[in-house]
Coordinates of C-alpha atoms in Angstrom, one line a residue:
Chain J
M10 CA 61.0 -32.3 19.8
D11 CA 61.3 -34.3 16.1
W12 CA 57.1 -35.1 16.3
F13 CA 56.6 -31.6 17.2
F14 CA 57.9 -29.5 13.9
N15 CA 57.0 -32.2 11.8
F16 CA 53.6 -34.5 11.7
P17 CA 54.6 -37.7 13.1
H18 CA 52.9 -39.3 9.5
M19 CA 52.8 -43.0 8.6
D20 CA 55.9 -45.0 7.8
D21 CA 56.6 -44.7 4.4
D22 CA 56.8 -48.5 3.8
A23 CA 53.6 -48.9 5.1
L24 CA 51.8 -45.8 3.5
R25 CA 53.6 -47.1 -0.2
N26 CA 52.4 -50.8 0.4
L27 CA 48.6 -49.3 1.8
K28 CA 48.6 -47.5 -1.8
K29 CA 49.9 -50.4 -3.9
F30 CA 47.8 -52.6 -2.3
I31 CA 44.1 -50.5 -3.1
D32 CA 45.4 -50.3 -6.3
E33 CA 46.3 -53.3 -7.2
S34 CA 42.7 -54.4 -5.9
F35 CA 40.8 -51.9 -7.6
R36 CA 42.8 -53.1 -10.8
A37 CA 41.5 -56.8 -10.4
F38 CA 38.5 -55.4 -9.5
T39 CA 38.5 -53.9 -12.5
R40 CA 40.1 -57.1 -14.5
A41 CA 37.2 -59.3 -12.8
Y42 CA 34.0 -56.8 -13.4
G43 CA 35.1 -54.5 -16.2
D44 CA 33.5 -56.0 -18.6
A45 CA 29.7 -57.2 -16.6
I46 CA 29.5 -53.5 -15.7
E47 CA 30.8 -52.2 -19.2
G48 CA 27.7 -54.7 -20.0
F49 CA 25.6 -52.6 -17.5
F50 CA 26.1 -49.5 -19.6
S51 CA 25.2 -50.6 -23.0
P52 CA 22.1 -49.3 -23.2
L53 CA 23.1 -45.9 -22.4
Q54 CA 26.2 -46.2 -25.1
T55 CA 23.4 -47.3 -27.1
F56 CA 21.1 -43.7 -26.5
L57 CA 23.8 -41.9 -26.7
I58 CA 25.3 -43.2 -29.1
Y59 CA 21.3 -42.6 -31.4
S60 CA 20.8 -39.2 -29.7
E61 CA 24.0 -37.9 -30.8
R62 CA 23.6 -39.3 -34.2
F63 CA 19.6 -38.2 -34.4
M64 CA 21.2 -34.3 -33.7
T65 CA 24.8 -34.6 -36.6
K66 CA 22.4 -35.9 -39.3
T67 CA 19.6 -34.4 -39.7
P68 CA 19.9 -31.2 -41.6
W69 CA 20.5 -27.7 -39.7
P70 CA 17.1 -26.4 -41.2
I71 CA 15.3 -28.9 -39.3
I72 CA 17.1 -29.2 -36.1
T73 CA 16.8 -25.6 -35.5
L74 CA 13.2 -25.6 -37.0
I75 CA 12.9 -28.8 -33.9
V76 CA 14.9 -26.1 -31.4
L77 CA 12.7 -22.8 -32.0
A78 CA 9.7 -24.7 -31.8
I79 CA 10.9 -26.5 -28.3
A80 CA 11.4 -23.1 -27.4
W81 CA 8.4 -21.5 -28.7
A82 CA 5.9 -24.6 -26.3
G83 CA 8.0 -23.7 -23.8
S84 CA 8.6 -20.2 -22.7
R85 CA 5.2 -19.0 -25.4
N86 CA 7.6 -15.6 -25.8
L87 CA 8.6 -14.8 -29.0
K88 CA 11.8 -12.9 -27.8
I89 CA 13.0 -16.0 -26.4
V90 CA 13.0 -17.6 -29.7
A91 CA 14.4 -14.7 -31.7
G92 CA 17.5 -15.6 -29.0
C93 CA 17.9 -19.0 -29.7
L94 CA 17.8 -18.3 -33.3
F95 CA 20.2 -16.1 -33.0
S96 CA 22.5 -17.9 -31.3
L97 CA 21.9 -21.1 -33.3
L98 CA 22.5 -18.9 -37.1
A99 CA 25.8 -17.9 -35.1
I100 CA 26.8 -20.8 -33.7
G101 CA 26.7 -22.0 -37.4
Y102 CA 28.3 -19.3 -39.1
F103 CA 31.4 -19.7 -36.6
D104 CA 31.6 -23.2 -38.5
M105 CA 30.5 -24.7 -34.5
W106 CA 27.6 -26.4 -35.3
D107 CA 28.7 -30.2 -35.4
D108 CA 30.4 -29.6 -32.2
T109 CA 27.7 -28.2 -30.8
M110 CA 25.5 -30.7 -31.9
R111 CA 27.5 -34.0 -30.0
T112 CA 27.3 -31.5 -26.9
I113 CA 23.4 -30.1 -26.8
S114 CA 23.1 -34.5 -27.5
M115 CA 25.0 -35.2 -24.6
I116 CA 23.8 -32.7 -21.9
F117 CA 20.0 -34.1 -23.0
V118 CA 20.9 -37.3 -22.3
C119 CA 23.0 -36.3 -19.5
T120 CA 19.7 -34.3 -17.9
I121 CA 16.6 -37.4 -18.9
L122 CA 19.3 -39.1 -16.7
S123 CA 20.0 -37.1 -13.8
I124 CA 16.0 -36.1 -13.7
A125 CA 15.2 -40.2 -13.7
I126 CA 17.9 -41.0 -10.6
G127 CA 17.2 -37.9 -9.4
I128 CA 14.2 -37.1 -8.5
P129 CA 13.5 -40.9 -7.1
I130 CA 15.9 -40.2 -4.7
G131 CA 15.2 -37.1 -3.9
I132 CA 11.7 -37.8 -3.6
M133 CA 12.9 -40.9 -1.2
M134 CA 15.1 -38.3 1.2
S135 CA 12.2 -35.8 1.5
R136 CA 10.4 -39.3 3.5
S137 CA 13.1 -40.6 5.8
D138 CA 15.2 -38.2 7.8
R139 CA 17.3 -40.6 8.4
L140 CA 18.2 -40.9 4.6
Q141 CA 18.5 -37.3 4.3
R142 CA 21.3 -37.4 6.9
I143 CA 23.0 -40.2 5.1
V144 CA 22.8 -38.6 1.5
N145 CA 23.4 -35.7 1.9
P146 CA 27.3 -36.1 2.8
V147 CA 27.7 -38.5 -0.2
L148 CA 26.1 -35.1 -2.1
D149 CA 28.8 -32.8 -0.6
V150 CA 31.2 -35.7 -1.4
M151 CA 30.3 -35.7 -5.1
Q152 CA 30.1 -32.1 -5.7
T153 CA 33.3 -30.9 -3.6
M154 CA 35.7 -34.0 -4.6
P155 CA 37.3 -32.8 -8.4
S156 CA 36.1 -34.6 -11.0
F157 CA 39.4 -35.6 -12.2
V158 CA 39.4 -37.6 -9.1
Y159 CA 37.0 -39.7 -10.0
L160 CA 37.5 -40.0 -13.6
I161 CA 40.1 -42.5 -12.5
P162 CA 38.5 -45.0 -11.9
V163 CA 35.1 -44.4 -14.7
V164 CA 37.6 -44.4 -17.0
M165 CA 39.9 -47.5 -15.5
L166 CA 36.6 -49.2 -15.3
L167 CA 35.2 -48.8 -18.8
G168 CA 38.2 -47.2 -20.7
I169 CA 38.0 -43.6 -22.6
G170 CA 35.0 -43.0 -24.3
K171 CA 31.0 -41.4 -24.3
V172 CA 30.0 -43.8 -21.3
P173 CA 32.7 -43.0 -18.6
G174 CA 32.0 -39.2 -19.7
L175 CA 28.3 -39.6 -19.4
I176 CA 28.8 -40.9 -15.8
A177 CA 31.5 -38.3 -14.5
V178 CA 28.7 -35.2 -16.3
V179 CA 26.1 -37.0 -13.9
I180 CA 27.7 -37.6 -10.7
Y181 CA 29.0 -33.2 -11.3
A182 CA 25.7 -32.9 -12.1
I183 CA 22.9 -35.3 -10.2
P184 CA 23.1 -33.4 -6.7
P185 CA 21.3 -30.2 -7.7
M186 CA 18.9 -32.1 -8.6
I187 CA 18.5 -34.3 -5.7
R188 CA 18.8 -31.5 -3.2
L189 CA 16.1 -29.9 -4.5
T190 CA 13.4 -32.2 -5.6
N191 CA 14.2 -33.0 -1.5
L192 CA 13.5 -29.5 -0.3
G193 CA 10.6 -28.9 -2.7
I194 CA 8.3 -31.6 -1.2
R195 CA 9.6 -30.6 3.0
L196 CA 8.3 -26.9 1.9
V197 CA 4.8 -28.3 0.7
D198 CA 2.1 -26.3 3.5
K199 CA 1.3 -28.4 6.3
D200 CA -2.2 -27.4 5.7
V201 CA -2.7 -28.4 2.4
L202 CA -0.7 -32.1 3.2
E203 CA -3.1 -32.1 6.2
A204 CA -6.2 -31.8 4.3
A205 CA -5.5 -34.0 1.8
D206 CA -4.6 -36.3 5.1
A207 CA -8.4 -35.5 6.0
F208 CA -9.9 -36.8 3.1
G209 CA -7.7 -40.1 3.2
S210 CA -5.2 -39.8 0.2
S211 CA -2.8 -42.2 -0.2
S212 CA 0.7 -41.5 0.3
W213 CA 1.0 -42.1 -3.6
Q214 CA -1.8 -39.8 -4.1
K215 CA -0.9 -37.8 -1.7
L216 CA 3.0 -37.3 -4.0
V217 CA 1.0 -37.2 -7.2
W218 CA -1.3 -34.7 -7.1
V219 CA -0.3 -32.5 -4.0
Q220 CA 3.5 -33.1 -3.1
M221 CA 5.3 -33.0 -7.0
P222 CA 2.8 -30.8 -8.2
L223 CA 3.6 -28.0 -5.0
A224 CA 7.4 -28.1 -5.2
L225 CA 7.6 -28.0 -9.3
P226 CA 9.1 -24.9 -9.2
T227 CA 11.7 -26.3 -6.5
I228 CA 11.9 -29.0 -8.9
M229 CA 12.4 -27.1 -12.6
A230 CA 14.9 -24.8 -10.1
G231 CA 16.8 -28.5 -9.8
I232 CA 16.7 -29.1 -13.4
N233 CA 17.8 -26.1 -14.4
Q234 CA 20.6 -26.4 -12.2
C235 CA 21.6 -29.7 -13.5
I236 CA 21.6 -28.7 -17.4
M237 CA 23.9 -25.8 -16.1
M238 CA 26.2 -27.6 -14.7
A239 CA 26.1 -30.0 -17.4
L240 CA 27.6 -27.7 -19.0
A241 CA 29.9 -26.7 -17.3
M242 CA 31.7 -30.4 -17.4
V243 CA 31.9 -30.8 -20.9
V244 CA 35.2 -29.2 -21.1
I245 CA 36.3 -31.7 -18.0
A246 CA 34.7 -35.0 -19.8
S247 CA 36.2 -34.1 -22.9
M248 CA 39.8 -35.7 -21.5
I249 CA 37.6 -38.7 -21.5
G250 CA 36.9 -38.3 -25.3
V251 CA 34.0 -36.8 -24.9
Q252 CA 33.0 -35.2 -28.1
G253 CA 31.7 -32.0 -28.2
L254 CA 32.7 -28.2 -28.1
G255 CA 34.8 -29.2 -24.7
Q256 CA 37.7 -30.5 -27.8
P257 CA 38.3 -27.3 -29.3
V258 CA 38.4 -25.6 -26.1
L259 CA 41.1 -28.2 -25.1
K260 CA 43.2 -27.7 -27.8
A261 CA 42.8 -24.3 -27.6
I262 CA 44.5 -24.4 -24.0
A263 CA 47.1 -26.4 -25.1
N264 CA 48.2 -25.2 -27.4
Q265 CA 47.0 -21.0 -26.4
Y266 CA 44.7 -20.5 -29.2
F267 CA 42.9 -17.8 -27.8
T268 CA 40.3 -17.2 -30.4
L269 CA 39.5 -21.1 -30.2
G270 CA 39.3 -21.5 -27.6
I271 CA 37.1 -17.8 -26.8
F272 CA 34.8 -19.3 -30.1
N273 CA 34.2 -22.1 -28.7
G274 CA 33.3 -21.3 -25.0
L275 CA 31.3 -18.4 -26.5
A276 CA 29.1 -21.9 -27.9
I277 CA 28.9 -22.8 -25.1
V278 CA 27.9 -20.2 -22.9
G279 CA 25.2 -19.7 -26.1
I280 CA 23.2 -22.9 -25.8
A281 CA 23.9 -22.9 -21.5
I282 CA 21.8 -19.6 -22.3
I283 CA 18.8 -21.5 -24.4
F284 CA 18.8 -24.1 -22.1
D285 CA 18.3 -21.5 -19.0
R286 CA 15.7 -19.1 -20.6
V287 CA 13.6 -21.5 -22.0
S288 CA 13.5 -24.0 -19.5
Q289 CA 13.0 -20.9 -16.7
S290 CA 10.1 -19.4 -18.2
Y291 CA 8.7 -23.3 -18.8
G292 CA 9.1 -23.1 -15.1
Q293 CA 7.3 -20.2 -14.4
R294 CA 4.0 -20.8 -17.0
L295 CA 3.6 -24.1 -15.2
Q296 CA 2.9 -22.1 -12.0
K297 CA 0.3 -19.4 -13.9
H298 CA -1.9 -20.1 -11.1
R299 CA -0.1 -18.8 -9.4
E300 CA 0.4 -14.8 -10.1
I301 CA -3.3 -13.6 -10.7
I302 CA -4.0 -12.7 -7.1
H303 CA -7.4 -11.9 -5.8
G304 CA -7.1 -7.8 -5.8
Chain G
M26 CA -28.5 -38.6 1.6
A27 CA -26.3 -39.3 4.6
D28 CA -26.4 -42.3 7.1
Q29 CA -30.5 -42.5 8.5
R30 CA -28.9 -44.9 11.1
F31 CA -25.8 -42.5 12.1
D32 CA -24.5 -43.0 15.5
G33 CA -23.6 -39.6 16.1
I34 CA -19.8 -38.8 18.1
K35 CA -19.0 -40.6 21.4
I36 CA -16.0 -39.2 23.1
R37 CA -14.7 -40.9 25.8
N38 CA -11.6 -40.7 28.6
L39 CA -9.7 -38.8 26.4
Y40 CA -6.5 -37.6 26.9
K41 CA -4.1 -36.2 25.0
I42 CA 0.2 -35.4 26.3
F43 CA 2.3 -34.4 23.9
G44 CA 6.6 -35.2 23.9
Q45 CA 7.9 -38.2 24.4
N46 CA 6.5 -41.5 26.2
G47 CA 3.6 -39.3 27.9
A48 CA 1.5 -41.8 28.2
A49 CA 2.9 -43.0 30.9
H50 CA 1.8 -39.8 32.5
V51 CA -1.7 -40.2 32.4
E52 CA -2.4 -41.7 35.4
A53 CA -0.8 -39.1 37.2
V54 CA -2.3 -36.7 35.1
R55 CA -6.1 -38.3 36.6
N56 CA -4.7 -38.5 39.9
G57 CA -4.7 -35.0 39.9
L58 CA -1.9 -33.3 38.1
S59 CA -1.5 -30.3 36.7
K60 CA -0.9 -28.7 33.9
T61 CA 2.0 -26.5 34.5
E62 CA 2.9 -29.4 36.8
L63 CA 3.6 -31.8 33.9
N64 CA 5.2 -29.2 31.8
E65 CA 7.8 -28.4 34.6
K66 CA 8.6 -31.7 36.2
F67 CA 8.3 -33.6 32.6
G68 CA 8.6 -31.1 29.9
L69 CA 5.7 -32.7 28.2
V70 CA 2.9 -30.5 27.4
L71 CA -0.9 -31.6 28.8
G72 CA -3.6 -31.1 25.6
L73 CA -7.1 -32.4 26.4
K74 CA -7.4 -33.7 29.7
D75 CA -10.3 -36.6 30.2
I76 CA -12.6 -35.1 27.5
N77 CA -16.2 -36.6 27.3
I78 CA -18.9 -35.2 24.6
E79 CA -21.4 -37.4 23.2
M80 CA -22.6 -35.8 19.9
P81 CA -26.1 -37.0 18.4
A82 CA -26.2 -37.7 15.0
G83 CA -28.0 -34.4 12.9
C84 CA -26.9 -32.3 15.2
I85 CA -24.3 -29.2 15.2
Q86 CA -21.9 -29.7 18.3
V87 CA -19.3 -26.6 18.7
I88 CA -16.8 -26.8 20.8
M89 CA -15.7 -23.4 21.4
G90 CA -12.6 -22.1 23.3
L91 CA -9.4 -19.4 23.0
S92 CA -6.2 -20.2 21.5
G93 CA -4.5 -22.7 22.9
S94 CA -7.3 -24.8 25.4
G95 CA -6.5 -27.6 22.9
K96 CA -10.3 -27.3 20.7
S97 CA -8.7 -27.4 17.9
T98 CA -6.6 -30.4 18.7
L99 CA -9.8 -32.1 20.4
I100 CA -11.3 -32.1 16.0
R101 CA -8.2 -33.9 14.9
H102 CA -9.1 -36.6 17.0
I103 CA -12.2 -37.1 15.7
N104 CA -10.4 -38.4 12.1
R105 CA -7.5 -39.0 13.9
L106 CA -5.1 -36.4 12.1
I107 CA -3.8 -36.3 15.8
D108 CA -3.1 -39.9 17.8
P109 CA -4.6 -39.8 21.7
T110 CA -2.8 -40.3 24.6
S111 CA -5.6 -42.6 25.6
G112 CA -9.0 -43.1 25.4
E113 CA -12.0 -43.9 22.7
V114 CA -13.1 -42.2 20.0
L115 CA -16.6 -43.5 18.7
V116 CA -17.9 -42.4 15.4
N117 CA -20.9 -44.5 14.3
G118 CA -20.2 -47.3 16.5
V119 CA -16.5 -47.8 16.0
D120 CA -13.3 -46.5 17.8
V121 CA -11.1 -44.0 15.8
V122 CA -8.6 -45.0 17.7
R123 CA -8.2 -49.2 17.4
M124 CA -8.5 -48.8 13.2
N125 CA -5.2 -49.6 11.5
E126 CA -3.8 -47.5 8.5
S127 CA -6.1 -48.9 5.6
E128 CA -9.4 -48.9 8.0
L129 CA -8.7 -45.3 8.8
R130 CA -7.9 -44.4 5.4
D131 CA -10.9 -45.5 4.6
F132 CA -13.1 -44.4 7.1
R133 CA -11.2 -40.3 6.7
R134 CA -12.4 -40.9 3.2
H135 CA -15.8 -42.3 3.3
Q136 CA -17.6 -40.9 7.2
T137 CA -16.1 -37.5 7.8
A138 CA -14.8 -34.6 5.6
M139 CA -13.4 -31.3 6.9
V140 CA -13.1 -27.5 6.6
F141 CA -10.4 -25.5 7.9
Q142 CA -9.2 -22.5 9.7
K143 CA -7.0 -21.7 6.1
F144 CA -9.3 -23.6 3.1
A145 CA -6.1 -25.9 2.5
L146 CA -7.4 -25.8 -0.7
L147 CA -4.7 -26.7 -3.6
P148 CA -3.4 -23.5 -5.2
H149 CA -2.6 -26.1 -8.6
R150 CA -5.6 -26.9 -9.3
N151 CA -9.3 -24.7 -10.4
V152 CA -12.3 -24.1 -8.3
L153 CA -14.0 -27.0 -9.6
E154 CA -10.8 -29.8 -9.5
N155 CA -10.2 -28.5 -5.6
T156 CA -14.1 -29.8 -4.7
V157 CA -13.5 -33.3 -6.6
Y158 CA -10.9 -33.8 -4.6
G159 CA -12.1 -35.9 -2.0
L160 CA -13.8 -38.1 -4.6
D161 CA -10.4 -38.5 -6.3
V162 CA -9.2 -40.5 -3.0
Q163 CA -11.8 -42.7 -3.4
K164 CA -11.7 -43.2 -6.7
I165 CA -14.7 -42.2 -8.2
N166 CA -14.7 -41.5 -12.0
R167 CA -14.5 -37.2 -13.4
A168 CA -17.6 -37.5 -15.2
K169 CA -19.2 -38.5 -12.8
S170 CA -17.5 -36.9 -9.6
T171 CA -17.9 -33.8 -11.6
E172 CA -21.7 -33.9 -11.8
I173 CA -21.3 -34.2 -7.4
A174 CA -19.2 -31.5 -7.0
M175 CA -21.1 -28.8 -9.9
Q176 CA -24.2 -29.5 -8.4
W177 CA -22.4 -28.7 -4.5
L178 CA -20.9 -25.4 -5.9
E179 CA -24.1 -24.3 -6.9
R180 CA -25.3 -24.6 -3.4
V181 CA -22.9 -22.9 -1.8
G182 CA -23.1 -20.0 -4.4
L183 CA -20.5 -20.5 -6.8
K184 CA -21.6 -21.0 -10.1
G185 CA -19.9 -20.0 -12.7
F186 CA -16.3 -19.9 -10.4
E187 CA -15.5 -23.2 -10.8
K188 CA -12.6 -22.4 -14.0
K189 CA -10.9 -19.9 -11.5
Y190 CA -7.9 -20.8 -9.5
P191 CA -8.3 -20.7 -5.3
N192 CA -6.2 -17.6 -5.3
Q193 CA -8.0 -15.4 -7.7
L194 CA -10.7 -16.0 -5.2
S195 CA -11.7 -13.7 -1.5
G196 CA -11.4 -15.8 1.7
G197 CA -14.9 -16.0 1.9
M198 CA -14.9 -17.4 -1.3
Q199 CA -12.0 -20.5 -1.1
Q200 CA -13.7 -20.8 1.9
R201 CA -16.8 -21.6 -0.2
V202 CA -14.8 -24.0 -1.9
G203 CA -13.8 -25.4 1.0
L204 CA -16.9 -26.0 2.2
A205 CA -17.9 -27.5 -1.1
R206 CA -14.7 -29.8 -1.3
A207 CA -15.9 -31.5 2.1
L208 CA -19.7 -31.7 1.1
S209 CA -19.0 -33.1 -2.2
N210 CA -17.5 -36.5 0.0
D211 CA -21.4 -37.2 1.1
A212 CA -20.1 -37.9 4.7
P213 CA -22.4 -38.3 7.5
V214 CA -19.3 -36.0 10.1
L215 CA -18.2 -32.5 9.2
L216 CA -15.6 -31.4 10.5
M217 CA -15.6 -27.9 10.9
D218 CA -11.7 -26.2 12.4
E219 CA -12.3 -22.7 12.9
A220 CA -13.6 -23.0 9.2
Y221 CA -14.6 -18.7 9.7
S222 CA -12.6 -17.6 12.2
A223 CA -10.4 -15.8 8.9
L224 CA -13.3 -14.7 7.8
D225 CA -14.8 -11.0 7.9
P226 CA -17.7 -10.4 10.2
L227 CA -20.4 -9.6 7.1
I228 CA -18.9 -12.7 5.5
R229 CA -18.7 -14.7 8.5
M230 CA -22.7 -13.9 9.6
D231 CA -22.9 -14.6 5.9
M232 CA -22.1 -18.5 5.6
Q233 CA -23.2 -19.1 9.0
S234 CA -26.6 -18.3 7.2
V235 CA -25.6 -20.9 4.8
L236 CA -24.7 -23.4 7.4
L237 CA -27.9 -23.4 9.0
G238 CA -29.5 -23.2 5.4
L239 CA -27.8 -26.2 4.5
Q240 CA -28.0 -28.3 7.6
K241 CA -31.6 -28.3 7.4
E242 CA -31.1 -30.6 4.4
I243 CA -28.5 -32.5 4.9
K244 CA -28.7 -33.1 8.0
K245 CA -25.2 -34.5 9.0
T246 CA -22.9 -34.1 12.5
I247 CA -21.2 -31.2 12.3
V248 CA -18.4 -30.4 14.5
F249 CA -17.9 -26.7 14.1
I250 CA -15.2 -25.5 16.1
T251 CA -15.0 -21.7 17.6
H252 CA -12.9 -18.8 19.4
D253 CA -16.1 -16.8 18.9
L254 CA -19.1 -16.8 21.5
D255 CA -21.6 -15.0 19.0
E256 CA -20.8 -17.6 16.4
A257 CA -21.0 -20.5 19.0
L258 CA -24.3 -19.5 20.3
R259 CA -26.2 -19.3 17.1
L260 CA -24.8 -22.1 15.2
G261 CA -24.8 -25.0 18.1
D262 CA -27.4 -27.3 18.6
Q263 CA -25.3 -28.4 22.0
I264 CA -22.0 -26.4 22.5
A265 CA -18.6 -27.1 24.9
I266 CA -16.8 -24.9 26.1
L267 CA -13.3 -25.8 26.5
R268 CA -10.2 -23.9 28.5
D269 CA -7.1 -25.7 29.2
G270 CA -7.8 -28.2 27.4
E271 CA -10.5 -29.6 30.0
V272 CA -14.6 -29.3 29.5
I273 CA -15.8 -26.7 31.6
Q274 CA -20.0 -26.5 30.3
Q275 CA -21.4 -28.3 28.0
G276 CA -24.8 -27.5 26.8
T277 CA -27.4 -26.2 25.0
S278 CA -27.2 -21.9 23.7
Q279 CA -30.0 -21.1 26.5
D280 CA -27.9 -23.2 29.2
I281 CA -24.6 -21.8 28.1
V282 CA -26.2 -17.9 29.1
L283 CA -28.6 -18.1 31.0
R284 CA -26.2 -20.7 33.7
P285 CA -22.6 -20.3 33.1
A286 CA -21.3 -22.8 35.2
D287 CA -18.4 -20.3 36.8
D288 CA -17.1 -17.4 36.3
Y289 CA -14.8 -17.6 33.1
I290 CA -17.9 -18.2 31.0
A291 CA -20.0 -15.8 32.9
N292 CA -17.3 -13.9 31.7
F293 CA -17.5 -14.3 28.2
V294 CA -21.7 -14.3 27.9
K295 CA -21.7 -10.7 30.0
E296 CA -20.0 -9.3 26.2
V297 CA -23.4 -11.7 24.2
N298 CA -26.6 -10.4 22.7
R299 CA -28.4 -11.7 25.0
G300 CA -32.1 -10.7 23.4
R301 CA -30.9 -12.5 20.0
V302 CA -29.8 -15.6 22.1
I303 CA -32.4 -15.8 25.5
H304 CA -35.5 -17.7 23.9
V305 CA -38.9 -16.6 25.3
D306 CA -39.3 -20.0 26.9
A307 CA -37.3 -19.0 29.4
V308 CA -38.7 -16.1 30.6
M309 CA -41.9 -16.5 30.2
T310 CA -45.4 -16.5 32.1
P311 CA -46.7 -19.7 32.1
V312 CA -50.6 -20.3 31.5
A313 CA -53.1 -22.3 32.0
A314 CA -54.3 -24.0 28.8
G315 CA -56.7 -23.0 27.4
H316 CA -55.6 -19.4 27.8
A317 CA -57.2 -17.4 24.9
V318 CA -54.6 -15.7 22.2
N319 CA -55.5 -12.5 22.0
G320 CA -53.4 -9.5 19.9
A321 CA -49.3 -11.1 18.8
T322 CA -48.2 -14.6 18.9
V323 CA -44.5 -15.9 18.7
M324 CA -43.8 -18.9 18.3
S325 CA -42.2 -21.2 21.1
G326 CA -38.6 -21.5 20.8
S327 CA -38.2 -17.4 18.9
S328 CA -35.5 -14.8 20.2
I329 CA -36.2 -12.2 22.9
D330 CA -35.5 -9.6 20.2
D331 CA -38.7 -10.9 18.1
A332 CA -41.3 -10.5 21.2
M333 CA -39.7 -6.8 21.3
K334 CA -39.7 -5.8 18.0
L335 CA -43.5 -6.6 18.3
L336 CA -44.0 -4.9 21.0
A337 CA -42.1 -1.8 20.1
H338 CA -44.6 -1.7 16.8
G339 CA -47.9 -2.4 17.5
N340 CA -49.7 -1.9 20.4
A341 CA -50.3 -4.8 22.0
T342 CA -48.3 -4.1 26.2
D343 CA -48.1 -8.6 26.1
V344 CA -47.2 -11.5 23.3
T345 CA -48.3 -14.9 23.4
I346 CA -46.0 -18.0 23.1
T347 CA -47.8 -20.5 21.0
D348 CA -46.0 -24.1 20.0
P349 CA -46.3 -24.9 16.7
A350 CA -49.7 -26.4 16.9
G351 CA -50.8 -22.4 17.8
I352 CA -51.7 -23.9 21.2
P353 CA -50.7 -21.0 23.8
L354 CA -47.5 -21.9 26.4
G355 CA -47.5 -18.3 28.6
T356 CA -47.2 -14.5 27.6
V357 CA -44.4 -12.1 27.9
D358 CA -44.1 -8.8 28.4
L359 CA -42.2 -5.4 28.2
K360 CA -40.7 -5.4 31.3
C361 CA -40.1 -8.9 31.6
L362 CA -38.6 -8.7 28.4
A363 CA -36.6 -6.1 29.3
A364 CA -34.8 -8.0 32.8
A365 CA -34.0 -10.7 30.5
V366 CA -32.0 -8.6 27.9
V367 CA -30.1 -6.5 31.2
S368 CA -27.7 -9.5 32.4
S369 CA -27.9 -10.6 35.8
H370 CA -24.4 -10.1 37.1

């Protein structure tokens, strides 16, 4: 009756050998292809370094002006611009400017990358039910697998640094981008699509003139979610050497520095709110034509 | 402007069975399997059954039927938004059913234009940008397409609204945009799928007049779907009545009102304002050539209402019907007009 009380598991030796075999194979793979893969990602590295240098080396008044200009261009809302100014000044005043700039640079690159990869995948998914059935479980895994777990192979392959951090953040942040692009396109009004067909639109014309514009509010929500999730990963990414607001937080956790933790945490919240409000109101402004309704 | 030698639309032996492997059951339906049996035995829905309609070029062909009669399915076969299960759809002599994807796209761009019940305008494009959509698809440059679109927007009475967005407009105005968009294509075939059904009655009358006025100039082959017999009788040069996917009567408005094919149609026709639909020609007493014309006259093809108006407001006791050259064809008096207005059923 032993099998009834204890789950009859794989033989201990066999299990150890299996794990060892997988580890060995992955190590062999790393040794064989690690350099090639690193080379493949080196353009990303350059982009990251360039972006970070720009954010940290540019004098703070200029960066502040740029951020405010973007906020104004996006939202056309003085309240939001004032909020941005206040957050940035507070961050600077409490001596977190450099770390914040590094984090913003990281988030910026992650978001661009997620959009560049996520939107095409979302579009392809919306066109094929079969692809949707394949991709959906993959996205589920990406969102639920604890991030530390996929940090291990990434670090083994690429070592510690910016690029593995970037990959980890993108893996975590890209699923909403893909899902919402797919959903947005699938929800486009069938009548309008039929009209586009009736006028002889090619599938590219239909995508660019009908599906993408009508899916835009949902896609914008995807971008917004993507930014928020990328920010949430900042602390975890700092464990593999990504500089920015995550590292002081990590230090605070290790040494129980309450104030250090809360200051940097609040700085993350501050830039999250800036990103969120600006991108949301930009999205709403793109949809202005929806608001005016005939009486 | 449309192709002068356009050959009209011919639909031959068209069947549509919705559901998996419908083609296998066409033969059975042809041999008398009923719609209900098809559904109960095989779970398939018979959409259209043996449709044969010839639509001459330059005419308004109305297809009338209640919801579920297959009329919207039928119109979508003309530009193949729906693929038929079997049969032919010849537009200007070319079978639409046999076209490959790029031929079909080309055909839709240049030979047909469509107006939809729910307007189907692009909400993010303003009126002008919506109107040029068909021309954008044809890759015509904006300067030229804007010129064409502005001309049609003016014709449908939307001058000054170019920069508005669809949801700033009322339903009637949105449908004018839909009409301008379709007309800008300058295709010989204009498909109108319950185009006016979503509009309220006064605006619907107004839009019918717009269409009739335009048709005098553009002379397109218009296929107009409706569930409203009054609308069908007012617009249609030819009318086909559809029930349960079958054509049960085809003919002119006079044929439908004066000689309904069965009780189903007779039932519809009962509610029609006969005075406005029936032509005086149908009830007149013919006269010999050289009959002297005295008093009131109306042209051949006028409605009974027109003749009655003359009698009601004048002193004459009868009205003479003349052909366009002024030669008398027959006479009507009040009694025979009244008899025609009162339904014989």
